[in-house]
mmCIF file of C-alpha atoms in Angstrom:
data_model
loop_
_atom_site.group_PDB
_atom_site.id
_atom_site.type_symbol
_atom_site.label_atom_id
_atom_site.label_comp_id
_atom_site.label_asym_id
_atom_site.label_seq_id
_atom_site.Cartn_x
_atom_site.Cartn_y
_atom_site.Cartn_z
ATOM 1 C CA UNK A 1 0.000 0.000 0.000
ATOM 2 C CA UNK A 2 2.730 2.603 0.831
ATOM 3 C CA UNK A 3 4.594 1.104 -2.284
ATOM 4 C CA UNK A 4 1.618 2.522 -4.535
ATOM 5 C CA UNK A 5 0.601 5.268 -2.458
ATOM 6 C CA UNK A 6 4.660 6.947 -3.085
ATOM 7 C CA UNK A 7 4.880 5.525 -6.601
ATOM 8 C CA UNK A 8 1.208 7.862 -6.997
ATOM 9 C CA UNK A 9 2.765 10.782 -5.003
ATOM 10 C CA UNK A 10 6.013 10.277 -7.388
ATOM 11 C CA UNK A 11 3.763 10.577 -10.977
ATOM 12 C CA UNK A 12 1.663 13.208 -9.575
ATOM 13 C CA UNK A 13 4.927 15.464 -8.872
ATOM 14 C CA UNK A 14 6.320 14.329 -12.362
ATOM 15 C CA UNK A 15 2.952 15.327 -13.616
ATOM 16 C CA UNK A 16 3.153 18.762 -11.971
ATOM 17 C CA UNK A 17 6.974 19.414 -12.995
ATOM 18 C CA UNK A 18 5.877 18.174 -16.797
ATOM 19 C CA UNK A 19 3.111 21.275 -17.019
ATOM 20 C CA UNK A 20 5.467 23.461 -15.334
ATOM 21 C CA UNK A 21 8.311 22.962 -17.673
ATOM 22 C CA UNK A 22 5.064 22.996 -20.452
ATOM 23 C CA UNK A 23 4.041 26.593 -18.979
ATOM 24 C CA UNK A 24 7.648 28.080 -19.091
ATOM 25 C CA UNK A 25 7.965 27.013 -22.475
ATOM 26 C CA UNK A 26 4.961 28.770 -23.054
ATOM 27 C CA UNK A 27 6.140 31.889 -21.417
ATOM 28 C CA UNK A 28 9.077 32.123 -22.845
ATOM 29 C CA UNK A 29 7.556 31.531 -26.384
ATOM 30 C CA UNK A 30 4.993 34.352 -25.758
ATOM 31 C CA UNK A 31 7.538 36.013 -24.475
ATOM 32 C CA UNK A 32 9.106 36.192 -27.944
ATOM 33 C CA UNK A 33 5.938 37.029 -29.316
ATOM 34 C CA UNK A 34 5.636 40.190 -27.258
ATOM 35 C CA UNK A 35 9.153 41.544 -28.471
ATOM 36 C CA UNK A 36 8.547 40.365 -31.715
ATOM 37 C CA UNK A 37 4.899 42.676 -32.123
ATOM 38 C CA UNK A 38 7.033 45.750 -30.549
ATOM 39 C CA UNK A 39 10.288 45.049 -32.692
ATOM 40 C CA UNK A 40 10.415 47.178 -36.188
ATOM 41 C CA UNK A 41 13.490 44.439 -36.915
ATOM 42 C CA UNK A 42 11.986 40.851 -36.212
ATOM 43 C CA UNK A 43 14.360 40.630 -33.673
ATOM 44 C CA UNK A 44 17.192 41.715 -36.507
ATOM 45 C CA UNK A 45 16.000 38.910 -38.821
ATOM 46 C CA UNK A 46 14.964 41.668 -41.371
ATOM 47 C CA UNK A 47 17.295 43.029 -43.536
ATOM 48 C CA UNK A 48 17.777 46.812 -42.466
ATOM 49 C CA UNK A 49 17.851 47.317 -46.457
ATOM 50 C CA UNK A 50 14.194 46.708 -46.916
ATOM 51 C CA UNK A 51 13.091 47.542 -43.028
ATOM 52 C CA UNK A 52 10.449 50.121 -43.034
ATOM 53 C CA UNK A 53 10.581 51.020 -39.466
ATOM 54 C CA UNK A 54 7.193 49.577 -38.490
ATOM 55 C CA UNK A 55 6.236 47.464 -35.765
ATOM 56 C CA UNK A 56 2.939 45.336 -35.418
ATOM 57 C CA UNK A 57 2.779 48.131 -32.378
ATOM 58 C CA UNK A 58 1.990 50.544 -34.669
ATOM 59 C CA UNK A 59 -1.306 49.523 -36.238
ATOM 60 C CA UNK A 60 -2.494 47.493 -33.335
ATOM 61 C CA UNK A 61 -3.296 47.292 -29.789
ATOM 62 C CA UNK A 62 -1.918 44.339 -27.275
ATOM 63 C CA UNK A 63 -4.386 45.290 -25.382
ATOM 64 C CA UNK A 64 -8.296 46.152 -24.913
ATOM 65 C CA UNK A 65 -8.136 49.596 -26.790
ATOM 66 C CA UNK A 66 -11.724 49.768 -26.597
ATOM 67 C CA UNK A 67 -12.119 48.944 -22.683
ATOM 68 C CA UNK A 68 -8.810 50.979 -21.896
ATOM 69 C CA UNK A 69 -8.421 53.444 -24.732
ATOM 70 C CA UNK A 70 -4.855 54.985 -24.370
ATOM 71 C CA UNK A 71 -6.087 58.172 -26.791
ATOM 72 C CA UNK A 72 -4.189 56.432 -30.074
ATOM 73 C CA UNK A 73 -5.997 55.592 -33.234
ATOM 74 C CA UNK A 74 -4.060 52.450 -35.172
ATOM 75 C CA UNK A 75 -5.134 51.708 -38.161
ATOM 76 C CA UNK A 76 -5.495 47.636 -37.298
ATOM 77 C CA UNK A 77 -7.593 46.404 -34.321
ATOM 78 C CA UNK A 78 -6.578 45.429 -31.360
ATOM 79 C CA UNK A 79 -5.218 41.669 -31.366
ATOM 80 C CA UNK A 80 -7.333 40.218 -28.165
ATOM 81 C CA UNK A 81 -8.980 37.601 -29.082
ATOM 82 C CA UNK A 82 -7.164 36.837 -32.718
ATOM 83 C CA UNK A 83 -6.700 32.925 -31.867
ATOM 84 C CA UNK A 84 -10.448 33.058 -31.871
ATOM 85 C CA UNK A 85 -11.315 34.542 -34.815
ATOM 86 C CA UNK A 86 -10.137 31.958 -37.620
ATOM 87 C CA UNK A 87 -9.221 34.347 -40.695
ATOM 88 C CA UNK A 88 -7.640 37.936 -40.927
ATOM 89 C CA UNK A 89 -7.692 40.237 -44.273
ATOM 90 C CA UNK A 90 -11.632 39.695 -44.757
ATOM 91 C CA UNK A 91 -11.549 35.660 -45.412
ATOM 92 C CA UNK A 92 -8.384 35.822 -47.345
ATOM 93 C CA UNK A 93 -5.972 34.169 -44.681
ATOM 94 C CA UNK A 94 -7.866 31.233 -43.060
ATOM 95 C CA UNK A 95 -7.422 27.086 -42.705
ATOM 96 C CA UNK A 96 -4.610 26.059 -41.979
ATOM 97 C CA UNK A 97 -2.978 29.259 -43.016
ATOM 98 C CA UNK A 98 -4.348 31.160 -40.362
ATOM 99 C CA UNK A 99 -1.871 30.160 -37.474
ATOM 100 C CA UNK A 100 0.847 29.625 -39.559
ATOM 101 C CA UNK A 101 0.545 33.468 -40.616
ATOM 102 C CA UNK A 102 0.201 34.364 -37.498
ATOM 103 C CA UNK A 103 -3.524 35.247 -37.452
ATOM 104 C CA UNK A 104 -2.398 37.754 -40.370
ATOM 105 C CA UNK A 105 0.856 38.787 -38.643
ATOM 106 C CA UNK A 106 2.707 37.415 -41.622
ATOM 107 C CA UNK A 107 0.863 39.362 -44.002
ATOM 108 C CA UNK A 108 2.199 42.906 -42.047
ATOM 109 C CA UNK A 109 5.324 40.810 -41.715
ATOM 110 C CA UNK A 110 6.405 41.346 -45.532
ATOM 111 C CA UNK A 111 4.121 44.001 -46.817
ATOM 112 C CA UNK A 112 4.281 46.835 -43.746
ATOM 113 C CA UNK A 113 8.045 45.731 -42.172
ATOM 114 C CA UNK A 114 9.653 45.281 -45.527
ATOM 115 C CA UNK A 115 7.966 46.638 -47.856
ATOM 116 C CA UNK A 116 6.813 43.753 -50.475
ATOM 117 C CA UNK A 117 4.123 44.964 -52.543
ATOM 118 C CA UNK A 118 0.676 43.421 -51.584
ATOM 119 C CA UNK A 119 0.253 41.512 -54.749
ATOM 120 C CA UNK A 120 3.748 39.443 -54.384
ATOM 121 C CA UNK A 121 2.938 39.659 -50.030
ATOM 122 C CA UNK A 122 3.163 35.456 -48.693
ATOM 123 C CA UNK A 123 1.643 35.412 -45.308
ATOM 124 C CA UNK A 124 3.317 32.311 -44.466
ATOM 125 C CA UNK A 125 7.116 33.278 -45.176
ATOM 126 C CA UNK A 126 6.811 34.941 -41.847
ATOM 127 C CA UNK A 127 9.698 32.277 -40.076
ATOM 128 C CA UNK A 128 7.650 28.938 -38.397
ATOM 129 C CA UNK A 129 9.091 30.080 -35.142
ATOM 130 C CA UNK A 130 7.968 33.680 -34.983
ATOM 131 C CA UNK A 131 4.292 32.631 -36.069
ATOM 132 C CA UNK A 132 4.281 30.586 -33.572
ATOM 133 C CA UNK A 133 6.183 32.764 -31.147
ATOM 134 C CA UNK A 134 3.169 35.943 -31.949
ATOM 135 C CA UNK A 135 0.443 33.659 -31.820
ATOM 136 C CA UNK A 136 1.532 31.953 -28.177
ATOM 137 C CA UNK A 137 1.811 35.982 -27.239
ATOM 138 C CA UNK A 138 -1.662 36.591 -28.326
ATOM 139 C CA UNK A 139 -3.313 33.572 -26.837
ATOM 140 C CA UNK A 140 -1.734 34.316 -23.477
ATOM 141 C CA UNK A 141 -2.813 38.317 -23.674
ATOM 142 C CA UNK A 142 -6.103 37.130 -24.809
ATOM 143 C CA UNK A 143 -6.997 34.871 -22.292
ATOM 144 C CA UNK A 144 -9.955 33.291 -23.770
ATOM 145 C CA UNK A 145 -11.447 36.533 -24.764
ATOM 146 C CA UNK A 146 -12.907 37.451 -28.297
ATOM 147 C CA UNK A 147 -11.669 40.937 -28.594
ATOM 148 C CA UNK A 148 -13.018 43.020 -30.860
ATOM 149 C CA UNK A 149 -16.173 42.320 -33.340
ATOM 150 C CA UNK A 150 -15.916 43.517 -36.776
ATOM 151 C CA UNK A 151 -16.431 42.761 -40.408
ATOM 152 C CA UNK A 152 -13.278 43.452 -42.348
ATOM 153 C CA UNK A 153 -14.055 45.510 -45.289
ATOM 154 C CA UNK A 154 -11.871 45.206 -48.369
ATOM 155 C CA UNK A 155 -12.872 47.775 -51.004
ATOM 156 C CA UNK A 156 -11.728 47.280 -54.191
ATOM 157 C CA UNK A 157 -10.513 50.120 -56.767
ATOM 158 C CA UNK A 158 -13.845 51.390 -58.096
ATOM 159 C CA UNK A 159 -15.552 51.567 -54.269
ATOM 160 C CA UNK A 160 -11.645 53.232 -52.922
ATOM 161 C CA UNK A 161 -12.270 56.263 -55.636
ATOM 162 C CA UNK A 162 -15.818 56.760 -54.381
ATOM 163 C CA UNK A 163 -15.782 56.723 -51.125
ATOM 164 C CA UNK A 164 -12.549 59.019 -51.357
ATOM 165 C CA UNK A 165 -15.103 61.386 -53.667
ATOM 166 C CA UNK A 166 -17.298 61.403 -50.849
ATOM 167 C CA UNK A 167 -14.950 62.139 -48.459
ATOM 168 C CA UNK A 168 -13.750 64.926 -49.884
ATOM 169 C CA UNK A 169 -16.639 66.557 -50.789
ATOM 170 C CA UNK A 170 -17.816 67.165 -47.112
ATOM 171 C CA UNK A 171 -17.136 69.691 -44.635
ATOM 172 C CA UNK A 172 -14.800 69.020 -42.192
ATOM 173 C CA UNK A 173 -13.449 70.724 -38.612
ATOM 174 C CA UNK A 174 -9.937 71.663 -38.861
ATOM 175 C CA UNK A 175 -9.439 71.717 -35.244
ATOM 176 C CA UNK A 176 -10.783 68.704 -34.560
ATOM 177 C CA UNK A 177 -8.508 67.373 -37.729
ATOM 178 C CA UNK A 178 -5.577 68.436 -35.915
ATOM 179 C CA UNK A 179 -6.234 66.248 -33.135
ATOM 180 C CA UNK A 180 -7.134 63.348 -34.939
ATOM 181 C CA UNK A 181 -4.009 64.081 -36.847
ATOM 182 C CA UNK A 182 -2.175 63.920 -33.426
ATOM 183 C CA UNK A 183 -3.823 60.528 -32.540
ATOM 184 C CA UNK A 184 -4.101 58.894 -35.932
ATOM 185 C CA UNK A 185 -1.046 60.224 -38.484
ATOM 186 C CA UNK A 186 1.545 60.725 -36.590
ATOM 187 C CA UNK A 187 2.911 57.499 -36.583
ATOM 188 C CA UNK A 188 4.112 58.194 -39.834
ATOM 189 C CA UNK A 189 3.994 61.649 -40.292
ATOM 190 C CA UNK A 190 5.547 63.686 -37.526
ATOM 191 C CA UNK A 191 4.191 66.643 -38.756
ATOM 192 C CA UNK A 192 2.385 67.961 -41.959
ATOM 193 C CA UNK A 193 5.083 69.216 -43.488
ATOM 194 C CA UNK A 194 8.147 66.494 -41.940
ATOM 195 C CA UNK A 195 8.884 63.260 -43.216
ATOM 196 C CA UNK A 196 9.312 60.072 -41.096
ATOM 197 C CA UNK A 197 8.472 56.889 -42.378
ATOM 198 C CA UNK A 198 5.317 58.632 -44.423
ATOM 199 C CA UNK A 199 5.771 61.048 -47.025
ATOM 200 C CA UNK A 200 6.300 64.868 -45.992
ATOM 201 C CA UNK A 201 2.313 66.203 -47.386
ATOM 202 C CA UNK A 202 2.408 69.459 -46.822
ATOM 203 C CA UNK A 203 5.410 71.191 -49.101
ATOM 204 C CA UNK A 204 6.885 75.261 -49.634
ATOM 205 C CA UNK A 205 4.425 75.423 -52.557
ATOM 206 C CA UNK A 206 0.646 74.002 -52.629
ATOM 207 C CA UNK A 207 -0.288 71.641 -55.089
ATOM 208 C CA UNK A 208 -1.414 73.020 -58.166
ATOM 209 C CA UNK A 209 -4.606 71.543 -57.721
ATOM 210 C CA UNK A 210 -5.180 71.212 -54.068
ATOM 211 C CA UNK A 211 -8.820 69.835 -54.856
ATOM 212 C CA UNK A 212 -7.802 66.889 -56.493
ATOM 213 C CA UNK A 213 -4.809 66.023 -54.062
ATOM 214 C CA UNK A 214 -7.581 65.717 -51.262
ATOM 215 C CA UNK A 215 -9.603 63.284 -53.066
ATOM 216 C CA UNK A 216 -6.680 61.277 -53.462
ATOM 217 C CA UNK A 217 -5.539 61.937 -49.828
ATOM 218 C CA UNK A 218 -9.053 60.611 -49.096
ATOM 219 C CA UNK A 219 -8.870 58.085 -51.134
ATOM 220 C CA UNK A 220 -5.651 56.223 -49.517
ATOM 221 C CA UNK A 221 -7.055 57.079 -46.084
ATOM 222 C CA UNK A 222 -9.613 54.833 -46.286
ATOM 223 C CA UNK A 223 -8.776 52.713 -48.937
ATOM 224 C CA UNK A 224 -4.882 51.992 -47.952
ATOM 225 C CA UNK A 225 -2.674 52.161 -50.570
ATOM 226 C CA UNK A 226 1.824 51.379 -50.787
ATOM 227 C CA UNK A 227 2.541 51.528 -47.036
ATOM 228 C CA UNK A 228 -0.363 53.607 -46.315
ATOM 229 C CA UNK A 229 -2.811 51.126 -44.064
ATOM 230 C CA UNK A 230 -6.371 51.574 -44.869
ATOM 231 C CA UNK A 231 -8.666 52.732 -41.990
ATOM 232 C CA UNK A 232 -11.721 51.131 -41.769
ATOM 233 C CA UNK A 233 -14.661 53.053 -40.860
ATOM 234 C CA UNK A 234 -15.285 51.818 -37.195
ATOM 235 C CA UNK A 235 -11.992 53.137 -36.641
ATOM 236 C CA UNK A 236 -12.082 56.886 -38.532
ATOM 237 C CA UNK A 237 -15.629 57.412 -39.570
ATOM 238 C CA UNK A 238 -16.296 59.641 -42.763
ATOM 239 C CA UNK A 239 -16.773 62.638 -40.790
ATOM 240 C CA UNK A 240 -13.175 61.932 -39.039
ATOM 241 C CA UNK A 241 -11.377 61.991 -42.117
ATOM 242 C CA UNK A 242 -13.107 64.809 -43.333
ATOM 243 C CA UNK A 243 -11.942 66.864 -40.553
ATOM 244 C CA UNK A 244 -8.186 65.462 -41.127
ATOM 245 C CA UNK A 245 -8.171 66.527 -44.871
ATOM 246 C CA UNK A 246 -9.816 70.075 -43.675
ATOM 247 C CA UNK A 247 -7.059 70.252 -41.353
ATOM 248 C CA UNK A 248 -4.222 69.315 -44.502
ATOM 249 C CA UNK A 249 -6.207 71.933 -47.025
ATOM 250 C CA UNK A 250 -5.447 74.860 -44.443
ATOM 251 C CA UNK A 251 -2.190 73.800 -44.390
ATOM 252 C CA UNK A 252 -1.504 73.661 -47.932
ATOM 253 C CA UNK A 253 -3.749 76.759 -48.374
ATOM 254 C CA UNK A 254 -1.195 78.823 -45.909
ATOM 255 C CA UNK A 255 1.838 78.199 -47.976
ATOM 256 C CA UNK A 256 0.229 79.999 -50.779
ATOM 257 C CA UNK A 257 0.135 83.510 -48.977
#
């Protein structure tokens, strides 16, 4: 009896010690997830030739954004609850693919890090390890949660020019563009008329048709476009960009006088 009742004892504490060792693994490889989402260089797997300075920090939240909002605006939601969700870049990264592109990590991966153009982009060149490595981090941040619900919206060419049309036929607030512009475009553009990893928009000398540059401002905004991300309207509405663009015409306008 005392035979079986220590040989029990000894599997249970091999049992224990086996999911411990199981959840430091675990750690660890979420671990590598976490400095992998904040890390513009993969950890400096990606070639500094091609690196665009990006970070999956940029365009998304590791956190609940909507239940703690910090004030940013990314232009991707917030990645609670991706293990959930089964597919990433509306249905076009799903099966099988889905994990292995890290829930549509490895789409960012090439086209937003380094710069691949979306029509050569392969969501699963993103390394084994490092898929595996982001999607351990966002199971453990997740906990079981579904994060946010949306409906991914891709708009193709004809439905980018009209809703940029739209856009930039309405009124907007310019003060209320410059603070979106501080919570939304900065990222990429320090200021209007600075560089950083976006181009410098507002120049010495206005466009020579200032009208037609906001459509097409408009136009990217929502519709993406190069390295431009495309913001979705649960995350700038109409209105928002509106106000943004009325915010870039005054600019533009002032260099004329």
């Amino acid at each position: 009896m005392r035979k079986f009742v220590s040989f029990s004892i000894a599997a249970m504490l091999i049992t224990v010690l086996v999911f411990l060792t199981q959840a430091q693994q675990l750690s660890d490889k979420a671990q590598l997830g976490r400095e992998l989402f904040h890390d513009p260089t993969f950890k400096g797997t990606i070639n500094p030739k091609v690196a665009t300075g990006l970070s999956c920090a940029n365009c998304h939240a590791d956190f609940d954004d909507e239940a703690e909002p910090d004030g940013v605006i990314r232009a991707g939601h917030s990645v609670i609850g991706v293990p959930q969700r089964g597919s990433a870049k509306g249905g076009m990264i799903k099966g099988a693919d889905f994990a292995r592109a890290a829930g549509g990590g490895g789409f960012c991966y090439q086209h937003f890090l380094q710069k691949v153009p979306e029509s050569k982009v392969n969501p699963t060149a993103i390394p084994a390890e490092h898929a595996e490595a982001l999607m351990a981090y966002f199971e453990a941040i997740s906990d079981g949660k579904k994060g946010p619900q949306f409906e991914m919206q891709m708009l193709d060419a004809t439905a980018k020019t009209e809703a940029g049309e739209k856009i930039a036929a309405m009124t907007g607030d310019t003060k209320k563009g410059w603070e979106l512009w501080g919570r939304a475009c900065v990222v990429c553009h320090p200021t209007p008329k600075k560089a950083g990893i976006g181009i410098q928009l507002v120049r010495t000398r206005p466009p020579r048709d200032i009208d037609k540059t906001i459509i097409r401002w408009a136009t990217k905004i929502r519709g993406g476009g190069s390295l431009m991300p495309f913001y979705a309207s649960d995350i700038l509405s109409d209105q928002d960009i509106a106000n943004i663009l009325a915010f870039l015409r005054e600019q533009m306008e002032s260099t004329a006088r």
